[in-house]
Amino acid sequence: MYFFNRFKIDLILYSADKQQTPFIKFNYARYKYIKKDFQLNFKNVRFITLPRFFNSGINFFIALLAIFNIKKSKFDLIISRNLYASFLFSCILKKRIIYEIHLLEFGFRKYIQYQALKSKYTKTITISSKLKYHLQIHHNLKLENNLIL
């Protein structure tokens, strides 16, 4: 609770259905759902809901929106579960980030994940010690700045 009260947070979500909501809009229904499920006080959280115009590429679109938001705002910390945002912030923009990882990527996404992981601007959070172990083998690197949940 204390953490959420200290910082202003932008939480970028996409609409689960194809409902065409306004581009940036406070979504009260989503807010109530998250507040109830996680029992958190979101006094300083701004919810940004994206319409789902298409089925693929939504994570890349969210990353671009995040970059736009951060460019126009002052920020203290970037925490991202989005692979593309983590890559763009750490490798292209050279911003310090915390990248929360839930799975191994393959193909082109594996290359992007590898680049983000080896960046000196990236600290990682993995959801288990097993995932950290498999990430290190998968990418043939040692995760130095890693926290295991």
PDB file of C-alpha atoms in Angstrom:
ATOM      1  CA  MET A   1       0.000   0.000   0.000  1.00  0.00           C
ATOM      2  CA  TYR A   2       2.735   2.476   0.919  1.00  0.00           C
ATOM      3  CA  PHE A   3       4.427   2.002  -2.449  1.00  0.00           C
ATOM      4  CA  PHE A   4       1.297   2.981  -4.375  1.00  0.00           C
ATOM      5  CA  ASN A   5       0.804   6.118  -2.274  1.00  0.00           C
ATOM      6  CA  ARG A   6       4.324   7.437  -2.926  1.00  0.00           C
ATOM      7  CA  PHE A   7       4.284   7.482  -6.719  1.00  0.00           C
ATOM      8  CA  LYS A   8       2.004   8.425  -9.556  1.00  0.00           C
ATOM      9  CA  ILE A   9       1.471   5.339 -11.670  1.00  0.00           C
ATOM     10  CA  ASP A  10       0.184   4.935 -15.223  1.00  0.00           C
ATOM     11  CA  LEU A  11      -1.297   1.479 -15.736  1.00  0.00           C
ATOM     12  CA  ILE A  12      -1.786   0.764 -19.445  1.00  0.00           C
ATOM     13  CA  LEU A  13      -4.353  -1.946 -20.251  1.00  0.00           C
ATOM     14  CA  TYR A  14      -6.107  -3.045 -23.391  1.00  0.00           C
ATOM     15  CA  SER A  15      -9.758  -3.840 -23.726  1.00  0.00           C
ATOM     16  CA  ALA A  16     -10.426  -7.596 -23.599  1.00  0.00           C
ATOM     17  CA  ASP A  17     -13.234  -7.264 -26.109  1.00  0.00           C
ATOM     18  CA  LYS A  18     -13.328  -5.377 -29.377  1.00  0.00           C
ATOM     19  CA  GLN A  19     -15.389  -2.578 -27.859  1.00  0.00           C
ATOM     20  CA  GLN A  20     -14.241   0.687 -29.357  1.00  0.00           C
ATOM     21  CA  THR A  21     -13.610   2.792 -26.251  1.00  0.00           C
ATOM     22  CA  PRO A  22     -12.074   6.243 -26.464  1.00  0.00           C
ATOM     23  CA  PHE A  23      -8.311   6.039 -26.884  1.00  0.00           C
ATOM     24  CA  ILE A  24      -7.303   7.167 -23.384  1.00  0.00           C
ATOM     25  CA  LYS A  25     -10.106   6.911 -20.894  1.00  0.00           C
ATOM     26  CA  PHE A  26     -10.542   6.197 -17.217  1.00  0.00           C
ATOM     27  CA  ASN A  27     -12.281   2.848 -17.143  1.00  0.00           C
ATOM     28  CA  TYR A  28     -14.291   2.755 -13.899  1.00  0.00           C
ATOM     29  CA  ALA A  29     -15.445  -0.854 -14.359  1.00  0.00           C
ATOM     30  CA  ARG A  30     -11.849  -2.061 -14.805  1.00  0.00           C
ATOM     31  CA  TYR A  31     -10.759   0.044 -11.817  1.00  0.00           C
ATOM     32  CA  LYS A  32     -13.415  -1.495  -9.547  1.00  0.00           C
ATOM     33  CA  TYR A  33     -12.542  -5.013 -10.720  1.00  0.00           C
ATOM     34  CA  ILE A  34      -8.796  -4.593 -10.071  1.00  0.00           C
ATOM     35  CA  LYS A  35      -9.321  -2.790  -6.770  1.00  0.00           C
ATOM     36  CA  LYS A  36     -11.631  -5.563  -5.515  1.00  0.00           C
ATOM     37  CA  ASP A  37      -9.466  -8.470  -6.704  1.00  0.00           C
ATOM     38  CA  PHE A  38      -6.134  -7.105  -5.491  1.00  0.00           C
ATOM     39  CA  GLN A  39      -7.482  -5.083  -2.524  1.00  0.00           C
ATOM     40  CA  LEU A  40      -5.241  -2.118  -3.298  1.00  0.00           C
ATOM     41  CA  ASN A  41      -5.695   1.609  -2.959  1.00  0.00           C
ATOM     42  CA  PHE A  42      -5.274   3.173  -6.383  1.00  0.00           C
ATOM     43  CA  LYS A  43      -5.400   6.809  -5.320  1.00  0.00           C
ATOM     44  CA  ASN A  44      -2.406   7.774  -7.479  1.00  0.00           C
ATOM     45  CA  VAL A  45      -2.962   5.331 -10.335  1.00  0.00           C
ATOM     46  CA  ARG A  46      -4.144   6.513 -13.730  1.00  0.00           C
ATOM     47  CA  PHE A  47      -5.753   3.778 -15.804  1.00  0.00           C
ATOM     48  CA  ILE A  48      -5.196   4.057 -19.546  1.00  0.00           C
ATOM     49  CA  THR A  49      -7.423   1.728 -21.526  1.00  0.00           C
ATOM     50  CA  LEU A  50      -6.672   1.003 -25.167  1.00  0.00           C
ATOM     51  CA  PRO A  51      -9.295  -0.171 -27.609  1.00  0.00           C
ATOM     52  CA  ARG A  52      -8.572  -3.479 -29.244  1.00  0.00           C
ATOM     53  CA  PHE A  53      -8.561  -2.595 -32.928  1.00  0.00           C
ATOM     54  CA  PHE A  54      -6.788  -5.782 -33.975  1.00  0.00           C
ATOM     55  CA  ASN A  55      -5.788  -9.155 -32.533  1.00  0.00           C
ATOM     56  CA  SER A  56      -2.041  -9.062 -33.071  1.00  0.00           C
ATOM     57  CA  GLY A  57       0.532  -6.443 -32.249  1.00  0.00           C
ATOM     58  CA  ILE A  58      -1.234  -5.121 -29.152  1.00  0.00           C
ATOM     59  CA  ASN A  59       1.895  -5.485 -26.980  1.00  0.00           C
ATOM     60  CA  PHE A  60       3.948  -3.455 -29.450  1.00  0.00           C
ATOM     61  CA  PHE A  61       1.209  -0.809 -29.546  1.00  0.00           C
ATOM     62  CA  ILE A  62       1.198  -0.644 -25.722  1.00  0.00           C
ATOM     63  CA  ALA A  63       4.993  -0.214 -25.771  1.00  0.00           C
ATOM     64  CA  LEU A  64       4.730   2.732 -28.175  1.00  0.00           C
ATOM     65  CA  LEU A  65       2.060   4.358 -26.021  1.00  0.00           C
ATOM     66  CA  ALA A  66       4.216   3.862 -22.915  1.00  0.00           C
ATOM     67  CA  ILE A  67       7.148   5.581 -24.616  1.00  0.00           C
ATOM     68  CA  PHE A  68       4.916   8.475 -25.624  1.00  0.00           C
ATOM     69  CA  ASN A  69       3.618   8.818 -22.042  1.00  0.00           C
ATOM     70  CA  ILE A  70       7.077   8.680 -20.484  1.00  0.00           C
ATOM     71  CA  LYS A  71       8.498  11.196 -22.951  1.00  0.00           C
ATOM     72  CA  LYS A  72       5.955  13.787 -21.816  1.00  0.00           C
ATOM     73  CA  SER A  73       6.083  12.944 -18.079  1.00  0.00           C
ATOM     74  CA  LYS A  74       8.730  12.832 -15.400  1.00  0.00           C
ATOM     75  CA  PHE A  75       9.168   9.345 -13.997  1.00  0.00           C
ATOM     76  CA  ASP A  76      11.069   7.724 -11.142  1.00  0.00           C
ATOM     77  CA  LEU A  77      10.926   4.102 -12.162  1.00  0.00           C
ATOM     78  CA  ILE A  78       9.800   1.966 -15.095  1.00  0.00           C
ATOM     79  CA  ILE A  79       8.524  -1.518 -14.351  1.00  0.00           C
ATOM     80  CA  SER A  80       7.430  -3.461 -17.400  1.00  0.00           C
ATOM     81  CA  ARG A  81       6.034  -6.898 -18.183  1.00  0.00           C
ATOM     82  CA  ASN A  82       5.910  -5.927 -21.844  1.00  0.00           C
ATOM     83  CA  LEU A  83       8.772  -7.397 -23.884  1.00  0.00           C
ATOM     84  CA  TYR A  84       8.756  -4.650 -26.518  1.00  0.00           C
ATOM     85  CA  ALA A  85       8.627  -1.820 -23.978  1.00  0.00           C
ATOM     86  CA  SER A  86      11.481  -3.397 -22.016  1.00  0.00           C
ATOM     87  CA  PHE A  87      13.577  -3.661 -25.179  1.00  0.00           C
ATOM     88  CA  LEU A  88      12.794  -0.134 -26.380  1.00  0.00           C
ATOM     89  CA  PHE A  89      13.439   1.488 -22.997  1.00  0.00           C
ATOM     90  CA  SER A  90      16.632  -0.388 -22.135  1.00  0.00           C
ATOM     91  CA  CYS A  91      18.275  -0.894 -25.536  1.00  0.00           C
ATOM     92  CA  ILE A  92      17.100   2.042 -27.646  1.00  0.00           C
ATOM     93  CA  LEU A  93      16.327   4.827 -25.154  1.00  0.00           C
ATOM     94  CA  LYS A  94      18.924   3.717 -22.569  1.00  0.00           C
ATOM     95  CA  LYS A  95      16.498   4.089 -19.644  1.00  0.00           C
ATOM     96  CA  ARG A  96      16.823   2.028 -16.482  1.00  0.00           C
ATOM     97  CA  ILE A  97      13.983  -0.464 -16.172  1.00  0.00           C
ATOM     98  CA  ILE A  98      12.808  -3.440 -14.198  1.00  0.00           C
ATOM     99  CA  TYR A  99      11.633  -6.159 -16.580  1.00  0.00           C
ATOM    100  CA  GLU A 100       9.270  -8.718 -15.051  1.00  0.00           C
ATOM    101  CA  ILE A 101       9.546 -12.005 -16.944  1.00  0.00           C
ATOM    102  CA  HIS A 102       6.975 -14.804 -16.986  1.00  0.00           C
ATOM    103  CA  LEU A 103       8.102 -16.983 -19.890  1.00  0.00           C
ATOM    104  CA  LEU A 104      10.789 -17.876 -22.381  1.00  0.00           C
ATOM    105  CA  GLU A 105      10.435 -16.294 -25.806  1.00  0.00           C
ATOM    106  CA  PHE A 106      11.192 -17.943 -29.148  1.00  0.00           C
ATOM    107  CA  GLY A 107      12.012 -16.757 -32.676  1.00  0.00           C
ATOM    108  CA  PHE A 108      12.294 -12.999 -33.152  1.00  0.00           C
ATOM    109  CA  ARG A 109      10.900 -12.388 -29.658  1.00  0.00           C
ATOM    110  CA  LYS A 110      13.741 -14.497 -28.244  1.00  0.00           C
ATOM    111  CA  TYR A 111      16.255 -12.132 -29.855  1.00  0.00           C
ATOM    112  CA  ILE A 112      14.462  -9.103 -28.394  1.00  0.00           C
ATOM    113  CA  GLN A 113      14.298 -10.733 -24.951  1.00  0.00           C
ATOM    114  CA  TYR A 114      18.014 -11.560 -25.109  1.00  0.00           C
ATOM    115  CA  GLN A 115      18.915  -7.976 -26.011  1.00  0.00           C
ATOM    116  CA  ALA A 116      16.788  -6.594 -23.158  1.00  0.00           C
ATOM    117  CA  LEU A 117      18.258  -9.086 -20.664  1.00  0.00           C
ATOM    118  CA  LYS A 118      21.874  -8.343 -21.523  1.00  0.00           C
ATOM    119  CA  SER A 119      21.394  -4.564 -21.416  1.00  0.00           C
ATOM    120  CA  LYS A 120      23.199  -2.864 -18.532  1.00  0.00           C
ATOM    121  CA  TYR A 121      20.026  -0.774 -18.026  1.00  0.00           C
ATOM    122  CA  THR A 122      17.850  -3.815 -17.217  1.00  0.00           C
ATOM    123  CA  LYS A 123      17.177  -5.401 -13.860  1.00  0.00           C
ATOM    124  CA  THR A 124      14.932  -8.445 -13.952  1.00  0.00           C
ATOM    125  CA  ILE A 125      12.258 -10.038 -11.855  1.00  0.00           C
ATOM    126  CA  THR A 126      11.427 -13.681 -12.479  1.00  0.00           C
ATOM    127  CA  ILE A 127       8.436 -15.471 -11.020  1.00  0.00           C
ATOM    128  CA  SER A 128      10.472 -18.498  -9.902  1.00  0.00           C
ATOM    129  CA  SER A 129      14.039 -19.715  -9.495  1.00  0.00           C
ATOM    130  CA  LYS A 130      13.300 -22.370 -12.141  1.00  0.00           C
ATOM    131  CA  LEU A 131      12.396 -19.668 -14.662  1.00  0.00           C
ATOM    132  CA  LYS A 132      15.633 -17.809 -13.899  1.00  0.00           C
ATOM    133  CA  TYR A 133      17.561 -21.052 -14.404  1.00  0.00           C
ATOM    134  CA  HIS A 134      15.845 -21.777 -17.744  1.00  0.00           C
ATOM    135  CA  LEU A 135      16.283 -18.172 -18.943  1.00  0.00           C
ATOM    136  CA  GLN A 136      20.019 -18.377 -18.322  1.00  0.00           C
ATOM    137  CA  ILE A 137      20.276 -21.629 -20.298  1.00  0.00           C
ATOM    138  CA  HIS A 138      17.876 -20.463 -23.035  1.00  0.00           C
ATOM    139  CA  HIS A 139      19.881 -17.271 -23.672  1.00  0.00           C
ATOM    140  CA  ASN A 140      23.302 -18.562 -22.586  1.00  0.00           C
ATOM    141  CA  LEU A 141      23.843 -15.703 -20.146  1.00  0.00           C
ATOM    142  CA  LYS A 142      24.025 -15.104 -16.410  1.00  0.00           C
ATOM    143  CA  LEU A 143      21.304 -12.953 -14.861  1.00  0.00           C
ATOM    144  CA  GLU A 144      23.176 -10.772 -12.372  1.00  0.00           C
ATOM    145  CA  ASN A 145      20.522  -8.213 -11.446  1.00  0.00           C
ATOM    146  CA  ASN A 146      17.636 -10.566 -10.779  1.00  0.00           C
ATOM    147  CA  LEU A 147      14.985 -10.749  -8.086  1.00  0.00           C
ATOM    148  CA  ILE A 148      12.921 -13.914  -7.720  1.00  0.00           C
ATOM    149  CA  LEU A 149       9.335 -13.490  -6.543  1.00  0.00           C
TER     150      LEU A 149
END
